C-alpha positions as CSV (number, residue, x, y, z in Angstrom):
1,X,-54.7,41.5,-129.8
2,X,-54.8,38.4,-132.0
3,X,-51.0,38.5,-132.2
4,X,-50.8,38.5,-128.4
5,X,-53.2,35.6,-128.1
6,X,-51.3,33.7,-130.8
7,X,-48.0,34.3,-129.1
8,X,-49.4,33.3,-125.7
9,X,-50.9,30.1,-127.2
10,X,-47.6,29.3,-128.9
11,X,-45.7,29.9,-125.6
12,X,-48.2,27.7,-123.7
13,X,-47.8,24.9,-126.3
14,X,-44.0,25.2,-126.2
15,X,-44.0,25.1,-122.4
16,X,-46.4,22.1,-122.4
17,X,-44.3,20.4,-125.0
18,X,-41.1,21.1,-123.0
19,X,-42.5,19.7,-119.8
20,X,-44.0,16.7,-121.6
21,X,-40.6,16.0,-123.2
22,X,-38.7,16.3,-120.0
23,X,-41.3,14.1,-118.2
24,X,-40.8,11.4,-120.9
25,X,-37.0,11.8,-120.6
26,X,-37.1,11.4,-116.8
27,X,-39.2,8.2,-117.2
28,X,-36.8,6.8,-119.8
29,X,-33.7,7.6,-117.7
30,X,-35.5,6.0,-114.7
31,X,-36.3,2.8,-116.7
32,X,-32.7,2.6,-117.9
33,X,-31.4,3.0,-114.4
34,X,-33.7,0.3,-113.0
35,X,-32.7,-2.0,-115.8
36,X,-29.0,-1.6,-114.8
37,X,-29.9,-2.2,-111.1
38,X,-32.0,-5.2,-111.8
39,X,-29.2,-6.8,-113.7
40,X,-26.9,-6.5,-110.6
41,X,-29.2,-7.4,-107.7
42,X,-30.9,-10.8,-107.1
43,X,-33.9,-9.6,-105.2
44,X,-37.3,-8.5,-106.5
45,X,-38.0,-4.7,-106.8
46,X,-41.6,-3.6,-106.8
47,X,-42.0,-0.3,-108.7
48,X,-44.9,2.2,-108.6
49,X,-44.3,5.1,-111.1
50,X,-47.0,7.7,-111.4
51,X,-46.4,10.0,-114.4
52,X,-47.4,13.7,-114.0
53,X,-47.0,16.9,-116.0
54,X,-44.7,19.0,-113.8
55,X,-43.6,16.1,-111.6
56,X,-43.9,12.4,-111.2
57,X,-43.8,10.1,-108.1
58,X,-42.0,6.8,-107.7
59,X,-42.0,4.2,-105.0
60,X,-39.7,1.2,-104.7
61,X,-40.0,-1.7,-102.4
62,X,-37.5,-4.6,-102.2
63,X,-37.7,-7.5,-99.7
64,X,-34.4,-8.7,-98.4
65,X,-34.3,-12.5,-97.7
66,X,-33.8,-13.6,-94.1
67,X,-32.2,-17.0,-94.5
68,X,-32.6,-18.2,-90.9
69,X,-36.0,-20.0,-91.0
70,X,-36.1,-20.0,-87.2
71,X,-36.6,-16.3,-87.1
72,X,-40.0,-14.8,-87.8
73,X,-38.7,-11.6,-89.3
74,X,-39.1,-9.8,-92.7
75,X,-36.8,-7.1,-93.8
76,X,-37.3,-4.8,-96.7
77,X,-35.9,-1.5,-98.1
78,X,-38.3,1.1,-99.4
79,X,-37.9,4.4,-101.2
80,X,-40.3,7.2,-102.1
81,X,-39.4,10.0,-104.4
82,X,-40.8,12.9,-106.3
83,X,-39.2,13.7,-109.7
84,X,-39.7,17.4,-110.7
85,X,-39.4,17.7,-114.5
86,X,-37.3,20.3,-116.3
87,X,-36.7,22.5,-118.0
88,X,-37.4,24.9,-115.1
89,X,-37.8,23.7,-111.5
90,X,-40.0,25.9,-109.4
91,X,-39.8,23.7,-106.3
92,X,-37.2,24.8,-103.8
93,X,-34.0,22.9,-104.5
94,X,-31.1,22.2,-102.1
95,X,-28.0,24.4,-102.0
96,X,-30.0,27.3,-103.5
97,X,-29.9,26.1,-107.1
98,X,-31.5,29.0,-109.0
99,X,-34.8,28.0,-110.8
100,X,-34.1,30.0,-113.9
101,X,-31.3,27.7,-115.0
102,X,-32.7,24.9,-117.3
103,X,-32.2,21.3,-115.9
104,X,-33.3,17.8,-116.9
105,X,-34.9,17.0,-113.5
106,X,-34.6,17.4,-109.7
107,X,-35.7,14.7,-107.3
108,X,-36.4,14.5,-103.6
109,X,-37.3,11.6,-101.4
110,X,-36.2,9.1,-98.7
111,X,-35.0,5.6,-98.3
112,X,-35.5,3.4,-95.1
113,X,-35.4,-0.2,-93.9
114,X,-38.5,-1.8,-92.5
115,X,-38.4,-4.7,-90.1
116,X,-41.7,-6.7,-89.6
117,X,-42.7,-9.9,-87.9
118,X,-41.9,-11.0,-84.3
119,X,-40.1,-7.8,-83.4
120,X,-40.8,-5.1,-80.8
121,X,-42.7,-2.3,-82.5
122,X,-40.5,0.4,-80.8
123,X,-37.4,-1.3,-82.0
124,X,-38.8,-1.7,-85.6
125,X,-39.6,2.0,-85.6
126,X,-36.2,2.9,-84.3
127,X,-34.5,0.9,-87.1
128,X,-36.7,2.7,-89.6
129,X,-35.8,6.1,-88.1
130,X,-32.1,5.3,-87.9
131,X,-31.9,4.1,-91.5
132,X,-34.1,6.9,-92.9
133,X,-32.0,8.6,-95.6
134,X,-33.0,11.8,-97.2
135,X,-31.9,11.8,-100.9
136,X,-32.0,14.6,-103.5
137,X,-30.6,14.5,-107.0
138,X,-29.8,17.5,-109.3
139,X,-29.6,16.5,-113.0
140,X,-28.4,19.3,-115.2
141,X,-28.9,19.5,-119.0
142,X,-25.1,19.1,-119.4
143,X,-22.5,17.7,-117.0
144,X,-22.6,15.4,-114.0
145,X,-25.7,14.7,-111.9
146,X,-25.2,15.2,-108.2
147,X,-26.9,13.1,-105.5
148,X,-26.9,14.4,-101.9
149,X,-27.9,12.1,-99.1
150,X,-28.1,12.4,-95.3
151,X,-29.4,10.8,-92.2
152,X,-30.7,12.6,-89.2
153,X,-29.2,12.1,-85.7
154,X,-31.1,9.7,-83.4
155,X,-31.0,9.2,-79.7
156,X,-33.3,6.6,-78.2
157,X,-33.7,3.9,-75.7
158,X,-34.8,0.3,-76.6
159,X,-35.4,-2.8,-74.6
160,X,-33.9,-5.9,-76.2
161,X,-34.2,-9.3,-74.4
162,X,-34.7,-7.5,-71.1
163,X,-31.7,-5.3,-71.6
164,X,-32.1,-1.5,-71.9
165,X,-30.0,-0.1,-74.7
166,X,-29.2,3.5,-75.3
167,X,-28.4,4.4,-78.9
168,X,-26.8,7.7,-79.8
169,X,-26.4,7.9,-83.6
170,X,-25.1,11.2,-84.8
171,X,-26.3,10.9,-88.4
172,X,-24.4,11.0,-91.7
173,X,-24.2,13.0,-94.9
174,X,-22.6,12.5,-98.3
175,X,-22.5,13.4,-102.0
176,X,-22.3,11.3,-105.1
177,X,-21.5,12.8,-108.6
178,X,-22.7,10.5,-111.4
179,X,-20.8,10.6,-114.7
180,X,-23.4,9.4,-117.2
181,X,-23.9,5.9,-115.6
182,X,-24.8,4.5,-112.2
183,X,-21.5,2.7,-112.2
184,X,-19.3,5.7,-113.0
185,X,-19.2,8.1,-110.1
186,X,-17.2,9.9,-107.3
187,X,-18.5,10.0,-103.7
188,X,-17.8,11.5,-100.3
189,X,-19.3,10.3,-97.0
190,X,-19.1,11.4,-93.4
191,X,-20.6,9.9,-90.2
192,X,-19.7,11.6,-86.9
193,X,-20.2,8.5,-84.8
194,X,-22.3,5.9,-83.0
195,X,-22.6,4.9,-79.4
196,X,-24.5,1.9,-78.1
197,X,-24.5,1.5,-74.3
198,X,-26.3,-0.4,-71.5
199,X,-27.0,0.5,-68.0
200,X,-23.9,-1.3,-67.0
201,X,-20.3,-1.0,-68.3
202,X,-21.1,-2.6,-71.7
203,X,-20.5,0.0,-74.4
204,X,-19.8,0.1,-78.2
205,X,-18.3,3.3,-79.8
206,X,-17.6,3.9,-83.4
207,X,-16.5,7.0,-85.4
208,X,-15.9,9.5,-86.8
209,X,-16.1,7.7,-90.2
210,X,-15.2,9.1,-93.5
211,X,-15.1,7.6,-97.0
212,X,-14.5,8.8,-100.5
213,X,-13.5,7.4,-103.8
214,X,-14.1,7.0,-107.5
215,X,-15.7,4.2,-109.5
216,X,-16.1,3.2,-113.1
217,X,-17.0,0.1,-115.1
218,X,-14.4,-2.1,-116.7
219,X,-14.6,-3.8,-120.1
220,X,-16.9,-6.6,-118.7
221,X,-19.0,-4.6,-116.3
222,X,-16.8,-5.2,-113.2
223,X,-16.7,-2.1,-110.9
224,X,-13.2,-0.6,-110.9
225,X,-11.8,2.4,-109.0
226,X,-10.2,3.7,-105.9
227,X,-11.9,3.7,-102.5
228,X,-10.7,4.9,-99.1
229,X,-12.3,4.8,-95.7
230,X,-11.1,5.9,-92.3
231,X,-12.4,5.3,-88.8
232,X,-10.9,7.4,-86.0
233,X,-11.7,5.0,-83.2
234,X,-13.7,1.9,-82.3
235,X,-14.1,0.7,-78.8
236,X,-15.8,-2.2,-77.0
237,X,-16.3,-2.4,-73.3
238,X,-17.5,-5.8,-71.9
239,X,-19.6,-6.5,-68.9
240,X,-16.6,-7.2,-66.6
241,X,-15.0,-3.7,-67.1
242,X,-12.5,-2.0,-69.3
243,X,-9.6,-4.5,-68.7
244,X,-11.1,-6.9,-71.1
245,X,-12.2,-4.2,-73.6
246,X,-10.9,-3.6,-77.0
247,X,-10.0,-0.3,-78.6
248,X,-8.7,0.5,-82.1
249,X,-7.6,4.0,-83.2
250,X,-6.9,5.7,-86.5
251,X,-7.8,2.9,-88.9
252,X,-7.4,3.6,-92.6
253,X,-8.3,1.2,-95.5
254,X,-7.7,1.9,-99.2
255,X,-8.9,-0.5,-102.0
256,X,-7.8,-0.1,-105.6
257,X,-9.4,-2.2,-108.4
258,X,-7.9,-1.9,-111.9
259,X,-8.1,-3.8,-115.2
260,X,-5.4,-4.2,-117.8
261,X,-5.3,-6.6,-120.8
262,X,-8.6,-8.0,-119.6
263,X,-7.0,-9.0,-116.2
264,X,-8.3,-7.7,-112.9
265,X,-6.0,-6.6,-110.1
266,X,-7.0,-5.8,-106.5
267,X,-4.9,-4.0,-103.9
268,X,-5.8,-3.3,-100.3
269,X,-3.8,-1.3,-97.8
270,X,-4.8,-1.3,-94.2
271,X,-3.1,0.8,-91.5
272,X,-4.0,1.1,-87.8
273,X,-2.2,3.3,-85.3
274,X,-3.2,1.6,-82.1
275,X,-4.9,-1.6,-80.9
276,X,-5.4,-1.9,-77.1
277,X,-6.7,-5.1,-75.6
278,X,-6.4,-6.7,-72.1
279,X,-4.3,-3.7,-70.9
280,X,-1.9,-4.3,-73.7
281,X,-1.2,-1.7,-76.4
282,X,-0.1,-2.8,-79.9
283,X,0.6,-0.7,-83.0
284,X,1.0,0.6,-85.5
285,X,-0.3,-2.4,-87.5
286,X,-0.1,-2.6,-91.3
287,X,-1.4,-5.0,-94.0
288,X,-0.9,-4.8,-97.7
289,X,-2.6,-7.3,-100.0
290,X,-2.6,-7.8,-103.8
291,X,-4.6,-10.1,-106.1
292,X,-3.3,-10.2,-109.6
293,X,-4.0,-11.8,-113.0
294,X,-7.7,-12.4,-112.3
295,X,-9.6,-13.1,-115.6
296,X,-12.1,-10.2,-115.8
297,X,-14.4,-11.8,-118.4
298,X,-14.7,-15.0,-116.3
299,X,-15.3,-13.2,-113.1
300,X,-18.0,-11.1,-114.7
301,X,-19.7,-14.2,-116.0
302,X,-19.5,-15.9,-112.6
303,X,-21.0,-12.9,-110.9
304,X,-23.9,-12.8,-113.3
305,X,-24.5,-16.6,-112.9
306,X,-24.4,-16.1,-109.1
307,X,-27.0,-13.4,-109.3
308,X,-29.2,-15.7,-111.4
309,X,-28.7,-18.5,-108.8
310,X,-29.9,-16.2,-106.0
311,X,-33.0,-15.2,-108.1
312,X,-33.8,-18.9,-108.9
313,X,-33.1,-20.4,-105.5
314,X,-34.1,-17.9,-102.8
315,X,-33.4,-19.3,-99.4
316,X,-32.4,-22.8,-100.8
317,X,-28.8,-23.2,-99.4
318,X,-28.5,-26.8,-100.7
319,X,-29.3,-25.9,-104.3
320,X,-27.0,-22.8,-104.1
321,X,-24.1,-24.8,-102.8
322,X,-24.5,-27.5,-105.5
323,X,-24.6,-24.8,-108.2
324,X,-21.7,-22.9,-106.8
325,X,-19.6,-26.1,-106.9
326,X,-20.6,-26.6,-110.5
327,X,-19.8,-23.0,-111.4
328,X,-16.3,-23.4,-109.8
329,X,-15.5,-26.5,-111.7
330,X,-16.8,-24.9,-115.0
331,X,-14.8,-21.7,-114.7
332,X,-11.9,-22.8,-112.6
333,X,-9.6,-23.9,-115.4
334,X,-10.0,-20.5,-117.2
335,X,-9.2,-18.6,-114.0
336,X,-6.1,-20.8,-113.3
337,X,-4.9,-20.5,-116.9
338,X,-4.2,-16.8,-116.3
339,X,-1.7,-17.6,-113.5
340,X,-3.5,-15.9,-110.7
341,X,-1.4,-14.5,-107.8
342,X,-2.2,-13.6,-104.3
343,X,0.3,-11.7,-102.1
344,X,0.3,-10.4,-98.5
345,X,3.1,-8.0,-99.3
346,X,3.3,-6.8,-95.7
347,X,1.7,-7.9,-92.5
348,X,3.4,-6.0,-89.7
349,X,2.9,-5.1,-86.0
350,X,4.9,-3.1,-83.6
351,X,4.8,-3.1,-79.8
352,X,6.9,-1.8,-76.9
353,X,8.8,-5.1,-77.1
354,X,9.7,-4.8,-80.8
355,X,8.1,-5.6,-84.1
356,X,7.2,-8.6,-86.4
357,X,6.6,-8.9,-90.1
358,X,5.1,-11.6,-92.3
359,X,5.1,-12.0,-96.0
360,X,3.1,-14.6,-98.0
361,X,2.8,-15.0,-101.8
362,X,0.8,-17.7,-103.5
363,X,0.9,-18.1,-107.3
364,X,-0.5,-20.7,-109.7
365,X,1.5,-21.4,-112.9
366,X,-1.1,-21.4,-115.6
367,X,1.3,-21.9,-118.6
368,X,0.4,-24.7,-121.0
369,X,-2.4,-27.1,-120.4
370,X,-4.2,-27.0,-117.1
371,X,-5.9,-30.2,-115.8
372,X,-8.5,-30.1,-112.9
373,X,-6.6,-32.8,-110.9
374,X,-5.5,-32.3,-107.3
375,X,-2.0,-33.6,-107.8
376,X,-1.5,-31.7,-111.0
377,X,-2.7,-28.5,-109.4
378,X,-0.4,-29.0,-106.4
379,X,2.5,-29.4,-108.9
380,X,1.7,-26.0,-110.4
381,X,1.3,-24.2,-107.1
382,X,4.1,-21.8,-105.9
383,X,4.3,-20.5,-102.4
384,X,6.8,-18.1,-100.7
385,X,6.4,-17.2,-97.0
386,X,8.7,-15.5,-94.6
387,X,8.5,-14.4,-90.9
388,X,10.7,-12.0,-89.1
389,X,10.3,-10.9,-85.5
390,X,12.3,-9.5,-82.6
391,X,12.9,-12.0,-79.9
392,X,11.1,-10.0,-77.2
393,X,8.2,-9.2,-79.5
394,X,7.4,-12.9,-80.4
395,X,8.0,-14.1,-76.9
396,X,5.6,-11.5,-75.5
397,X,3.0,-12.1,-78.3
398,X,3.1,-15.9,-77.8
399,X,2.5,-15.5,-74.1
400,X,-0.3,-13.0,-74.6
401,X,-2.1,-15.2,-77.1
402,X,-1.8,-18.3,-74.8
403,X,-2.9,-16.3,-71.8
404,X,-6.0,-14.9,-73.6
405,X,-7.1,-18.5,-74.5
406,X,-6.4,-20.0,-71.1
407,X,-6.7,-17.4,-68.4
408,X,-10.2,-16.2,-67.4
409,X,-8.8,-13.4,-65.1
410,X,-6.2,-11.1,-66.7
411,X,-4.9,-10.3,-63.2
412,X,-4.3,-14.0,-62.3
413,X,-0.5,-14.0,-61.7
414,X,-0.3,-17.8,-61.5
415,X,-2.0,-18.3,-64.9
416,X,0.3,-15.5,-66.3
417,X,3.4,-17.4,-65.2
418,X,2.0,-20.7,-66.6
419,X,1.3,-19.0,-69.9
420,X,4.8,-17.6,-70.0
421,X,6.4,-21.0,-69.3
422,X,4.2,-22.8,-71.8
423,X,4.8,-20.3,-74.6
424,X,8.5,-20.4,-74.0
425,X,8.5,-24.2,-74.3
426,X,6.6,-24.0,-77.5
427,X,9.0,-21.5,-79.0
428,X,12.0,-23.6,-77.9
429,X,10.4,-26.7,-79.5
430,X,10.1,-24.7,-82.8
431,X,13.8,-23.8,-82.5
432,X,14.9,-27.3,-81.7
433,X,12.9,-28.6,-84.8
434,X,14.6,-25.8,-86.8
435,X,11.2,-24.4,-87.7
436,X,12.3,-21.1,-86.3
437,X,15.8,-19.6,-86.4
438,X,17.1,-17.2,-83.7
439,X,20.0,-15.0,-84.6
440,X,21.0,-11.6,-83.2
441,X,17.9,-11.6,-80.9
442,X,15.6,-12.0,-83.9
443,X,13.5,-14.9,-85.0
444,X,13.1,-15.8,-88.6
445,X,11.6,-18.5,-90.8
446,X,11.3,-19.0,-94.5
447,X,9.1,-21.5,-96.4
448,X,9.1,-22.1,-100.1
449,X,7.1,-24.5,-102.3
450,X,7.6,-25.0,-106.0
451,X,7.3,-27.9,-108.5
452,X,5.8,-30.1,-105.8
453,X,8.8,-29.7,-103.4
454,X,8.9,-27.7,-100.2
455,X,11.7,-26.3,-98.1
456,X,11.7,-24.8,-94.6
457,X,14.7,-22.6,-93.7
458,X,16.5,-24.1,-96.8
459,X,15.9,-27.6,-95.5
460,X,13.7,-30.0,-97.7
461,X,10.6,-31.2,-95.9
462,X,8.4,-34.2,-96.9
463,X,4.8,-33.5,-97.8
464,X,3.5,-37.0,-97.6
């Protein structure tokens, strides 16, 4: 009997010690995470952490500055979580995780935005409901922690400045797998869609939306990785009906951030299948952008200084602007000395009338000594730009752009004819001035600038 009591006592002590250890481990991991977050955000985060034996609770509250002093509004983000300590979780976990497998911790809670001040209470509650995000995290003893988050669908009516708005939000869900750090993770996100409509024809539609990617920290703490997002459609219908509406379909954006030899590069590729506006259909449209030779150490330092500025000057735009100018002059020479380069490799658009393409590359020659003098900087600047477009494409595009800026009624044939004549005259003037070249029913133009000299279509042009 004594052996049984002794064994029971030892087991109880081991169990208590295990849960005490994992409770301390959960608190230490939480503190480390908050330290990393506080280093990257300018705002204040109020924390309430209540340590328990089998579980602990934590609440976070962070005000978000509203810079417009003429608006009596306060915005804040709040979270409330329960952290269940390992080694064994007897609380029901998502996805049927078995309780007999040892884990570090399991957390459940929610995040939401709160709007207070001079705001309709129903609207404030609607914003809180729409942004309410359920979050759970499964942290195993070994391997990656998984965070799952979701937002419930919401369908409500609100009155805003005398206008009745109907909001149909279909919710969202996603997962995030952390790989030992809050800056090293993979994620996946899906939102079926959002519709905001009035009693009239005004309507905004968005979705479905998907996003996924990977992220990791570079040598100087800059977030690197590959991120991709797609939006199946976005539509806007204005008060005067669908003819002045806007619709975009099958949009895809990919962003890649990489670091090599302490230099950061950024690439962005955007594709859109269709753009419809004013009864005109454009597409596909494509854009490819690159930024190269960006000094990672200096950018990381500037980012940290900017965060400190926001902490020290909340809402003071004048002080922020002055310090930003000082920061630019302090670090500008270092950035330029790495020969930064920015390139729009491809900006293209296709229509029924043909296609057009634009290429632009801007580079700074940072070899040797760099002096912060406007004339010196202009002498080190290099620019290459080229335009190519089918004659029918550019003629129709020029007319549509002029018509959109001058004609209030899309069906006004007189204004349409005037826009056609004016745009043709503008194109002819560019041809006469040799700013555009027309050959084989295709417009083209090439601009170069190097060593302080510029040429347009191989002809030198004066700058001053």
